[in-house]
mmCIF file of C-alpha atoms and ligand atoms in Angstrom:
data_model
loop_
_atom_site.group_PDB
_atom_site.id
_atom_site.type_symbol
_atom_site.label_atom_id
_atom_site.label_comp_id
_atom_site.label_asym_id
_atom_site.label_seq_id
_atom_site.Cartn_x
_atom_site.Cartn_y
_atom_site.Cartn_z
ATOM 1 C CA MET J 1 23.475 -12.094 -9.950
ATOM 2 C CA LYS J 2 21.785 -12.859 -6.748
ATOM 3 C CA ALA J 3 18.235 -13.537 -6.282
ATOM 4 C CA ILE J 4 15.589 -14.640 -3.729
ATOM 5 C CA VAL J 5 13.377 -17.038 -5.269
ATOM 6 C CA LEU J 6 10.270 -18.667 -3.955
ATOM 7 C CA HIS J 7 9.720 -21.875 -5.079
ATOM 8 C CA LYS J 8 6.547 -23.154 -3.122
ATOM 9 C CA PRO J 9 4.797 -21.597 -0.382
ATOM 10 C CA GLY J 10 7.208 -21.265 2.786
ATOM 11 C CA HIS J 11 10.365 -22.239 0.651
ATOM 12 C CA GLY J 12 12.656 -18.958 -0.323
ATOM 13 C CA SER J 13 16.292 -19.352 -1.053
ATOM 14 C CA ILE J 14 19.335 -17.187 -2.369
ATOM 15 C CA GLU J 15 19.967 -18.442 -6.042
ATOM 16 C CA MET J 16 22.219 -17.332 -8.950
ATOM 17 C CA ILE J 17 20.053 -15.995 -12.152
ATOM 18 C CA PRO J 18 21.034 -14.540 -15.229
ATOM 19 C CA GLU J 19 21.529 -10.662 -15.313
ATOM 20 C CA PRO J 20 18.771 -8.901 -17.421
ATOM 21 C CA LEU J 21 19.420 -7.889 -20.808
ATOM 22 C CA VAL J 22 18.526 -4.262 -21.718
ATOM 23 C CA SER J 23 16.535 -4.040 -24.936
ATOM 24 C CA GLY J 24 14.576 -1.201 -26.523
ATOM 25 C CA ARG J 25 14.027 1.919 -24.382
ATOM 26 C CA ASP J 26 14.346 0.051 -21.025
ATOM 27 C CA LEU J 27 16.873 1.357 -18.399
ATOM 28 C CA LEU J 28 19.138 -0.851 -16.418
ATOM 29 C CA LEU J 29 19.046 -0.340 -12.552
ATOM 30 C CA LYS J 30 20.878 -1.406 -9.426
ATOM 31 C CA ILE J 31 18.715 -2.376 -6.852
ATOM 32 C CA ARG J 32 19.442 -0.409 -3.709
ATOM 33 C CA MET J 33 16.752 -1.430 -1.076
ATOM 34 C CA VAL J 34 13.410 -3.416 -1.180
ATOM 35 C CA GLY J 35 10.851 -2.848 1.329
ATOM 36 C CA LEU J 36 8.994 -6.124 2.467
ATOM 37 C CA CYS J 37 5.044 -5.964 3.691
ATOM 38 C CA GLY J 38 2.230 -8.020 4.422
ATOM 39 C CA SER J 39 1.749 -8.804 0.935
ATOM 40 C CA ASP J 40 5.388 -10.094 0.533
ATOM 41 C CA LEU J 41 4.564 -12.094 3.706
ATOM 42 C CA ASN J 42 1.453 -13.796 2.115
ATOM 43 C CA SER J 43 3.332 -14.475 -1.140
ATOM 44 C CA PHE J 44 5.842 -16.358 0.931
ATOM 45 C CA ARG J 45 3.248 -18.299 3.025
ATOM 46 C CA GLY J 46 1.342 -19.131 -0.162
ATOM 47 C CA LEU J 47 -1.947 -16.877 0.892
ATOM 48 C CA ASN J 48 -1.802 -14.619 -2.016
ATOM 49 C CA PRO J 49 -4.039 -16.256 -4.552
ATOM 50 C CA LEU J 50 -2.445 -13.969 -7.603
ATOM 51 C CA VAL J 51 1.165 -15.295 -6.992
ATOM 52 C CA THR J 52 2.457 -18.149 -9.172
ATOM 53 C CA TYR J 53 5.760 -20.094 -8.479
ATOM 54 C CA PRO J 54 8.571 -19.816 -8.821
ATOM 55 C CA ARG J 55 8.742 -16.124 -8.300
ATOM 56 C CA ILE J 56 10.834 -13.542 -7.212
ATOM 57 C CA PRO J 57 9.026 -11.107 -4.874
ATOM 58 C CA GLY J 58 9.683 -7.206 -4.045
ATOM 59 C CA HIS J 59 7.681 -4.389 -5.228
ATOM 60 C CA GLU J 60 8.716 -1.543 -2.811
ATOM 61 C CA VAL J 61 11.861 -0.599 -4.525
ATOM 62 C CA SER J 62 14.675 2.002 -3.965
ATOM 63 C CA ALA J 63 17.118 1.799 -7.325
ATOM 64 C CA THR J 64 19.848 3.619 -9.025
ATOM 65 C CA VAL J 65 20.087 4.279 -12.839
ATOM 66 C CA LEU J 66 23.045 2.342 -14.279
ATOM 67 C CA HIS J 67 22.409 2.920 -17.965
ATOM 68 C CA GLY J 68 20.262 6.038 -18.407
ATOM 69 C CA ASP J 69 18.539 7.987 -21.426
ATOM 70 C CA SER J 70 18.448 11.803 -22.130
ATOM 71 C CA LYS J 71 15.884 12.312 -19.177
ATOM 72 C CA LEU J 72 17.329 10.099 -16.461
ATOM 73 C CA SER J 73 21.213 10.113 -16.059
ATOM 74 C CA VAL J 74 23.218 7.769 -14.720
ATOM 75 C CA GLY J 75 23.543 7.627 -10.974
ATOM 76 C CA THR J 76 19.863 8.806 -10.482
ATOM 77 C CA ASP J 77 17.973 7.424 -7.532
ATOM 78 C CA VAL J 78 14.420 6.163 -8.523
ATOM 79 C CA ALA J 79 11.381 4.583 -6.872
ATOM 80 C CA ILE J 80 9.721 2.113 -9.228
ATOM 81 C CA PHE J 81 5.960 2.084 -10.132
ATOM 82 C CA PRO J 82 5.224 -1.802 -9.762
ATOM 83 C CA TYR J 83 2.000 -2.202 -11.942
ATOM 84 C CA THR J 84 1.235 -2.842 -15.682
ATOM 85 C CA SER J 85 -1.844 -1.949 -17.481
ATOM 86 C CA CYS J 86 -3.298 -3.471 -20.531
ATOM 87 C CA GLY J 87 -4.436 0.056 -22.364
ATOM 88 C CA LYS J 88 -7.903 -2.073 -23.507
ATOM 89 C CA CYS J 89 -10.032 -3.266 -20.654
ATOM 90 C CA ALA J 90 -12.754 -1.144 -19.209
ATOM 91 C CA SER J 91 -10.647 0.421 -16.340
ATOM 92 C CA CYS J 92 -7.771 1.280 -18.866
ATOM 93 C CA ARG J 93 -10.419 2.832 -21.061
ATOM 94 C CA ARG J 94 -11.579 4.767 -18.391
ATOM 95 C CA ARG J 95 -8.494 6.239 -17.821
ATOM 96 C CA ARG J 96 -7.762 4.210 -14.454
ATOM 97 C CA PRO J 97 -4.944 1.842 -15.227
ATOM 98 C CA ASN J 98 -4.402 1.342 -11.476
ATOM 99 C CA ALA J 99 -7.484 -1.010 -11.511
ATOM 100 C CA CYS J 100 -6.451 -2.738 -14.972
ATOM 101 C CA GLN J 101 -8.356 -6.271 -15.123
ATOM 102 C CA PHE J 102 -5.011 -7.814 -16.327
ATOM 103 C CA ASN J 103 -2.470 -5.748 -14.147
ATOM 104 C CA GLU J 104 0.843 -7.662 -13.137
ATOM 105 C CA THR J 105 2.340 -6.312 -10.148
ATOM 106 C CA LEU J 106 5.921 -6.902 -9.774
ATOM 107 C CA GLY J 107 6.719 -9.538 -7.469
ATOM 108 C CA VAL J 108 3.426 -10.919 -7.569
ATOM 109 C CA GLN J 109 2.238 -11.921 -11.021
ATOM 110 C CA ARG J 110 5.889 -11.057 -12.412
ATOM 111 C CA ASP J 111 9.254 -11.164 -10.949
ATOM 112 C CA GLY J 112 10.115 -8.741 -8.488
ATOM 113 C CA ALA J 113 13.077 -6.674 -7.317
ATOM 114 C CA LEU J 114 14.632 -9.072 -4.556
ATOM 115 C CA THR J 115 17.704 -9.070 -6.897
ATOM 116 C CA GLU J 116 20.732 -6.900 -7.835
ATOM 117 C CA PHE J 117 19.830 -5.735 -11.035
ATOM 118 C CA ILE J 118 16.536 -5.150 -12.925
ATOM 119 C CA VAL J 119 15.243 -3.468 -16.310
ATOM 120 C CA MET J 120 12.288 -1.211 -16.435
ATOM 121 C CA PRO J 121 10.700 1.406 -18.902
ATOM 122 C CA PRO J 122 11.603 4.812 -18.192
ATOM 123 C CA GLU J 123 7.957 5.834 -17.648
ATOM 124 C CA LYS J 124 7.750 3.715 -14.538
ATOM 125 C CA LEU J 125 10.661 5.271 -12.630
ATOM 126 C CA TYR J 126 10.086 8.279 -10.302
ATOM 127 C CA PRO J 127 13.366 10.189 -9.682
ATOM 128 C CA ALA J 128 12.986 11.867 -6.201
ATOM 129 C CA LYS J 129 15.666 13.595 -3.856
ATOM 130 C CA LEU J 130 15.164 11.058 -1.033
ATOM 131 C CA THR J 131 17.240 8.400 0.856
ATOM 132 C CA THR J 132 16.932 4.708 -0.261
ATOM 133 C CA LYS J 133 14.632 3.962 2.657
ATOM 134 C CA GLU J 134 12.447 6.886 1.771
ATOM 135 C CA LEU J 135 12.273 5.525 -1.700
ATOM 136 C CA CYS J 136 10.919 2.016 -0.698
ATOM 137 C CA LEU J 137 8.263 3.926 1.073
ATOM 138 C CA ILE J 138 6.805 5.645 -1.574
ATOM 139 C CA GLU J 139 4.939 2.511 -3.005
ATOM 140 C CA PRO J 140 3.099 1.316 0.015
ATOM 141 C CA LEU J 141 2.190 4.827 1.084
ATOM 142 C CA THR J 142 0.713 5.421 -2.518
ATOM 143 C CA VAL J 143 -2.159 2.737 -1.623
ATOM 144 C CA GLY J 144 -3.526 5.091 1.147
ATOM 145 C CA PHE J 145 -3.020 7.910 -0.827
ATOM 146 C CA HIS J 146 -5.177 6.317 -3.652
ATOM 147 C CA ALA J 147 -7.860 5.760 -1.311
ATOM 148 C CA VAL J 148 -8.029 9.183 0.028
ATOM 149 C CA SER J 149 -8.217 10.535 -3.496
ATOM 150 C CA ARG J 150 -11.232 7.915 -4.032
ATOM 151 C CA GLY J 151 -12.740 9.277 -1.035
ATOM 152 C CA ARG J 152 -12.623 13.047 -2.478
ATOM 153 C CA ILE J 153 -11.288 13.890 1.187
ATOM 154 C CA THR J 154 -11.256 17.916 1.709
ATOM 155 C CA ALA J 155 -9.960 19.813 4.503
ATOM 156 C CA GLU J 156 -13.861 20.227 5.390
ATOM 157 C CA ASP J 157 -13.970 16.387 6.286
ATOM 158 C CA THR J 158 -13.620 14.444 9.628
ATOM 159 C CA VAL J 159 -12.091 11.018 8.360
ATOM 160 C CA ALA J 160 -11.887 7.888 10.279
ATOM 161 C CA VAL J 161 -9.514 4.964 9.100
ATOM 162 C CA MET J 162 -9.873 1.773 10.398
ATOM 163 C CA GLY J 163 -6.437 -0.128 10.633
ATOM 164 C CA CYS J 164 -3.192 1.666 10.952
ATOM 165 C CA GLY J 165 -0.806 -1.059 9.330
ATOM 166 C CA GLY J 166 1.413 0.426 6.182
ATOM 167 C CA VAL J 167 -1.696 0.943 3.974
ATOM 168 C CA GLY J 168 -3.795 2.539 6.524
ATOM 169 C CA LEU J 169 -0.778 4.687 7.507
ATOM 170 C CA GLY J 170 -0.843 6.189 4.299
ATOM 171 C CA ALA J 171 -4.308 6.935 4.281
ATOM 172 C CA VAL J 172 -3.708 8.743 7.691
ATOM 173 C CA ALA J 173 -0.775 10.934 6.154
ATOM 174 C CA ALA J 174 -2.862 11.635 2.877
ATOM 175 C CA SER J 175 -5.933 12.704 4.591
ATOM 176 C CA SER J 176 -4.053 14.970 7.051
ATOM 177 C CA SER J 177 -1.914 16.331 4.404
ATOM 178 C CA ARG J 178 -5.382 17.560 2.696
ATOM 179 C CA GLY J 179 -6.106 19.333 6.063
ATOM 180 C CA ALA J 180 -8.934 16.761 6.999
ATOM 181 C CA ARG J 181 -9.429 16.105 10.810
ATOM 182 C CA THR J 182 -8.445 12.315 10.923
ATOM 183 C CA ILE J 183 -9.405 9.647 13.489
ATOM 184 C CA CYS J 184 -7.213 6.833 13.770
ATOM 185 C CA ILE J 185 -8.461 3.385 14.719
ATOM 186 C CA ASP J 186 -6.472 0.277 15.543
ATOM 187 C CA VAL J 187 -5.849 -2.281 18.202
ATOM 188 C CA ASP J 188 -2.199 -1.736 18.531
ATOM 189 C CA ASP J 189 -1.143 1.410 20.532
ATOM 190 C CA ASP J 190 2.250 1.510 18.723
ATOM 191 C CA LYS J 191 0.501 1.677 15.407
ATOM 192 C CA LEU J 192 -1.653 4.368 16.725
ATOM 193 C CA GLU J 193 1.125 6.367 18.032
ATOM 194 C CA LEU J 194 2.865 5.945 14.387
ATOM 195 C CA ALA J 195 -0.833 7.132 12.898
ATOM 196 C CA ARG J 196 -0.498 10.115 15.095
ATOM 197 C CA ALA J 197 3.077 10.873 14.296
ATOM 198 C CA ALA J 198 1.860 10.799 10.396
ATOM 199 C CA GLY J 199 -0.683 13.412 11.032
ATOM 200 C CA GLY J 200 -3.440 11.647 12.792
ATOM 201 C CA ALA J 201 -5.656 14.067 15.323
ATOM 202 C CA HIS J 202 -7.214 11.371 17.319
ATOM 203 C CA ALA J 203 -6.554 7.749 18.355
ATOM 204 C CA ILE J 204 -8.820 5.015 19.223
ATOM 205 C CA ASN J 205 -7.852 1.760 20.709
ATOM 206 C CA SER J 206 -10.751 -0.271 19.354
ATOM 207 C CA GLN J 207 -9.727 -3.179 22.116
ATOM 208 C CA ARG J 208 -10.133 -0.716 24.904
ATOM 209 C CA GLU J 209 -12.554 1.822 23.733
ATOM 210 C CA SER J 210 -16.039 1.822 21.958
ATOM 211 C CA VAL J 211 -15.408 2.688 18.461
ATOM 212 C CA HIS J 212 -19.104 3.892 18.243
ATOM 213 C CA ASP J 213 -19.109 5.947 21.257
ATOM 214 C CA ARG J 214 -15.852 7.674 20.700
ATOM 215 C CA LEU J 215 -16.603 8.521 17.093
ATOM 216 C CA MET J 216 -20.136 10.027 18.184
ATOM 217 C CA GLU J 217 -18.316 12.078 20.818
ATOM 218 C CA LEU J 218 -15.873 13.496 18.262
ATOM 219 C CA THR J 219 -18.256 14.113 15.522
ATOM 220 C CA GLU J 220 -21.000 15.881 17.510
ATOM 221 C CA GLY J 221 -23.188 12.808 17.040
ATOM 222 C CA ARG J 222 -23.047 12.813 13.273
ATOM 223 C CA GLY J 223 -20.334 10.338 12.408
ATOM 224 C CA PRO J 224 -17.109 10.880 10.378
ATOM 225 C CA ASP J 225 -17.997 12.148 6.842
ATOM 226 C CA VAL J 226 -15.391 9.566 5.399
ATOM 227 C CA VAL J 227 -14.347 6.022 6.640
ATOM 228 C CA ILE J 228 -11.781 4.016 5.090
ATOM 229 C CA GLU J 229 -11.658 0.518 5.897
ATOM 230 C CA ALA J 230 -7.947 -0.763 5.769
ATOM 231 C CA VAL J 231 -8.371 -3.932 7.709
ATOM 232 C CA GLY J 232 -10.095 -6.621 5.595
ATOM 233 C CA ARG J 233 -12.369 -7.883 8.226
ATOM 234 C CA ALA J 234 -16.105 -8.498 7.950
ATOM 235 C CA ALA J 235 -16.816 -6.646 11.071
ATOM 236 C CA THR J 236 -14.738 -3.605 10.067
ATOM 237 C CA PHE J 237 -16.507 -3.681 6.568
ATOM 238 C CA ARG J 238 -19.866 -3.652 8.373
ATOM 239 C CA ALA J 239 -18.605 -1.015 10.851
ATOM 240 C CA ALA J 240 -17.760 1.448 7.973
ATOM 241 C CA VAL J 241 -20.974 1.995 6.747
ATOM 242 C CA GLU J 242 -22.842 1.858 10.309
ATOM 243 C CA GLU J 243 -20.349 4.337 11.464
ATOM 244 C CA VAL J 244 -20.155 6.846 8.629
ATOM 245 C CA SER J 245 -22.329 9.814 8.379
ATOM 246 C CA PHE J 246 -25.532 10.287 6.516
ATOM 247 C CA THR J 247 -24.508 11.081 2.593
ATOM 248 C CA GLY J 248 -21.171 9.959 3.764
ATOM 249 C CA ARG J 249 -18.333 8.299 1.825
ATOM 250 C CA VAL J 250 -16.958 4.586 2.603
ATOM 251 C CA VAL J 251 -13.621 3.770 0.938
ATOM 252 C CA TYR J 252 -12.540 -0.101 0.957
ATOM 253 C CA ILE J 253 -8.801 -0.924 0.647
ATOM 254 C CA GLY J 254 -8.860 -4.039 2.698
ATOM 255 C CA TYR J 255 -9.487 -7.334 1.139
ATOM 256 C CA ALA J 256 -12.140 -9.314 2.867
ATOM 257 C CA LYS J 257 -11.064 -13.160 3.381
ATOM 258 C CA GLU J 258 -14.650 -14.283 3.735
ATOM 259 C CA PRO J 259 -18.168 -13.117 2.496
ATOM 260 C CA VAL J 260 -19.570 -10.032 4.480
ATOM 261 C CA SER J 261 -23.273 -9.839 5.105
ATOM 262 C CA TYR J 262 -24.781 -6.222 5.491
ATOM 263 C CA GLU J 263 -27.733 -4.351 6.555
ATOM 264 C CA THR J 264 -28.044 -3.082 2.928
ATOM 265 C CA LYS J 265 -30.579 -0.396 3.808
ATOM 266 C CA LEU J 266 -28.389 1.819 5.584
ATOM 267 C CA PHE J 267 -26.607 2.421 2.073
ATOM 268 C CA VAL J 268 -30.201 3.695 0.899
ATOM 269 C CA GLN J 269 -31.019 5.248 3.873
ATOM 270 C CA LYS J 270 -28.011 7.218 4.368
ATOM 271 C CA GLU J 271 -27.579 7.475 0.560
ATOM 272 C CA LEU J 272 -23.799 6.475 0.859
ATOM 273 C CA ASP J 273 -21.078 6.399 -1.523
ATOM 274 C CA VAL J 274 -19.305 3.023 -1.193
ATOM 275 C CA LEU J 275 -16.122 2.863 -3.193
ATOM 276 C CA GLY J 276 -13.331 0.587 -3.907
ATOM 277 C CA SER J 277 -9.689 1.313 -4.016
ATOM 278 C CA ARG J 278 -7.104 -0.569 -5.625
ATOM 279 C CA ASN J 279 -3.241 0.042 -6.140
ATOM 280 C CA ALA J 280 -2.203 3.617 -6.816
ATOM 281 C CA SER J 281 -1.972 5.997 -9.754
ATOM 282 C CA PRO J 282 1.028 7.884 -10.933
ATOM 283 C CA ASP J 283 -0.715 11.166 -9.432
ATOM 284 C CA ASP J 284 -0.217 9.155 -5.974
ATOM 285 C CA PHE J 285 3.249 8.566 -6.614
ATOM 286 C CA SER J 286 3.885 12.334 -7.111
ATOM 287 C CA ALA J 287 1.998 13.241 -4.021
ATOM 288 C CA VAL J 288 3.666 10.664 -1.713
ATOM 289 C CA ILE J 289 7.060 11.977 -3.272
ATOM 290 C CA ARG J 290 6.150 15.485 -2.245
ATOM 291 C CA LEU J 291 5.122 14.502 1.444
ATOM 292 C CA LEU J 292 8.535 12.549 1.618
ATOM 293 C CA GLU J 293 10.617 15.506 0.439
ATOM 294 C CA ALA J 294 8.974 17.688 2.696
ATOM 295 C CA GLY J 295 9.994 15.913 5.488
ATOM 296 C CA LYS J 296 6.269 15.233 6.894
ATOM 297 C CA PHE J 297 6.411 11.660 7.145
ATOM 298 C CA PRO J 298 7.927 9.701 10.332
ATOM 299 C CA VAL J 299 10.217 7.472 8.117
ATOM 300 C CA ASP J 300 12.565 5.689 10.771
ATOM 301 C CA GLN J 301 9.341 4.875 13.044
ATOM 302 C CA ALA J 302 7.673 3.236 10.022
ATOM 303 C CA VAL J 303 10.214 0.693 9.105
ATOM 304 C CA SER J 304 10.557 -1.988 11.787
ATOM 305 C CA SER J 305 13.946 -3.515 10.619
ATOM 306 C CA THR J 306 16.546 -3.597 7.878
ATOM 307 C CA VAL J 307 18.410 -6.803 6.710
ATOM 308 C CA THR J 308 20.721 -7.750 3.865
ATOM 309 C CA LEU J 309 19.715 -9.640 0.953
ATOM 310 C CA ASP J 310 21.245 -12.773 2.069
ATOM 311 C CA GLU J 311 19.481 -12.590 5.318
ATOM 312 C CA ALA J 312 15.879 -11.946 3.800
ATOM 313 C CA PRO J 313 14.897 -15.494 3.360
ATOM 314 C CA ASP J 314 15.291 -15.775 6.962
ATOM 315 C CA ALA J 315 13.367 -12.493 7.715
ATOM 316 C CA LEU J 316 10.512 -13.772 5.761
ATOM 317 C CA ARG J 317 10.355 -17.144 7.929
ATOM 318 C CA SER J 318 10.677 -15.026 11.190
ATOM 319 C CA ARG J 319 7.615 -13.735 12.866
ATOM 320 C CA ARG J 320 9.499 -10.679 14.471
ATOM 321 C CA TRP J 321 8.388 -8.395 11.977
ATOM 322 C CA ARG J 322 4.815 -9.176 11.661
ATOM 323 C CA ALA J 323 3.696 -6.640 14.012
ATOM 324 C CA ARG J 324 4.291 -3.467 11.305
ATOM 325 C CA THR J 325 3.115 -5.502 8.452
ATOM 326 C CA ASN J 326 0.271 -4.119 6.276
ATOM 327 C CA LYS J 327 -2.600 -6.419 4.714
ATOM 328 C CA GLU J 328 -2.432 -8.380 1.611
ATOM 329 C CA ARG J 329 -3.724 -6.500 -1.583
ATOM 330 C CA GLN J 330 -3.003 -5.996 -5.123
HETATM 331 ZN ZN1 ZN D 401 3.925 -3.810 -0.370
HETATM 332 ZN ZN1 ZN D 402 -6.438 -2.765 -18.736
#
């Protein structure tokens, strides 16, 4: 079967590899569509330190069951939960396997789905009445959903989301779906428009407007109750603790590429909850599926382009689709 194999940074090609063997309780699936995001681009460019080569990328997956079991019959369309958990580390023991110390994400630490067939254990499969494109969007949206769940966001909150790429967009959709008034912040008007379509109540273009002044104006001078940082830059890491209200919550999803220096007295003075958010949990998958099944997400606007498997290596090399990518993570 065909697969896209990355042999070293910048080199991806279509190759023929053996079809997977089904063993134990695993199910055989046909891959229907795979989403590509900023983390795939980083894998391709050698900028994701967790990737080893050779590697087949692909972690945002829509597939159909070919050999089923009693619960998942042949022909069922599913999304794939791309993470693993060891069951023994501190995170796993606290029932937070999404942050497993030894997690292996599909397409990052183990071979992914940019191929024709894959075998998976049934508990990693999420059936849903969705189109193939929608099934691919589940995984990237869950990352933002998880951040909203970490931030304990309710309808009482005003939430600011810094960065409205794929991950931030999921946070905007999740926060809005919980009834929170959600303020979207980005430098790109197209991303802000999409974030508004996903439920954002207000948009701030940080290149044209003062984020601080607008946030003060929108929150009667208190600052947002929750700030979600989905950019990964030192300036936004700092701005999150500066702009959040007293006794507010800050949730970081962005991976900062450099050390960040802080005015740490703000942590104490404001008595902040500063939280990290990593990957996503099964509950986040169920929540995103409910949102998509309800038709409450601008699916077509969120996908910048669609290519065939044969065209994918060129797509990874091209710069065109970068505008809508999210950040590296996992
Ligand atoms: Zn992704
Ligand atoms: Zn673990």
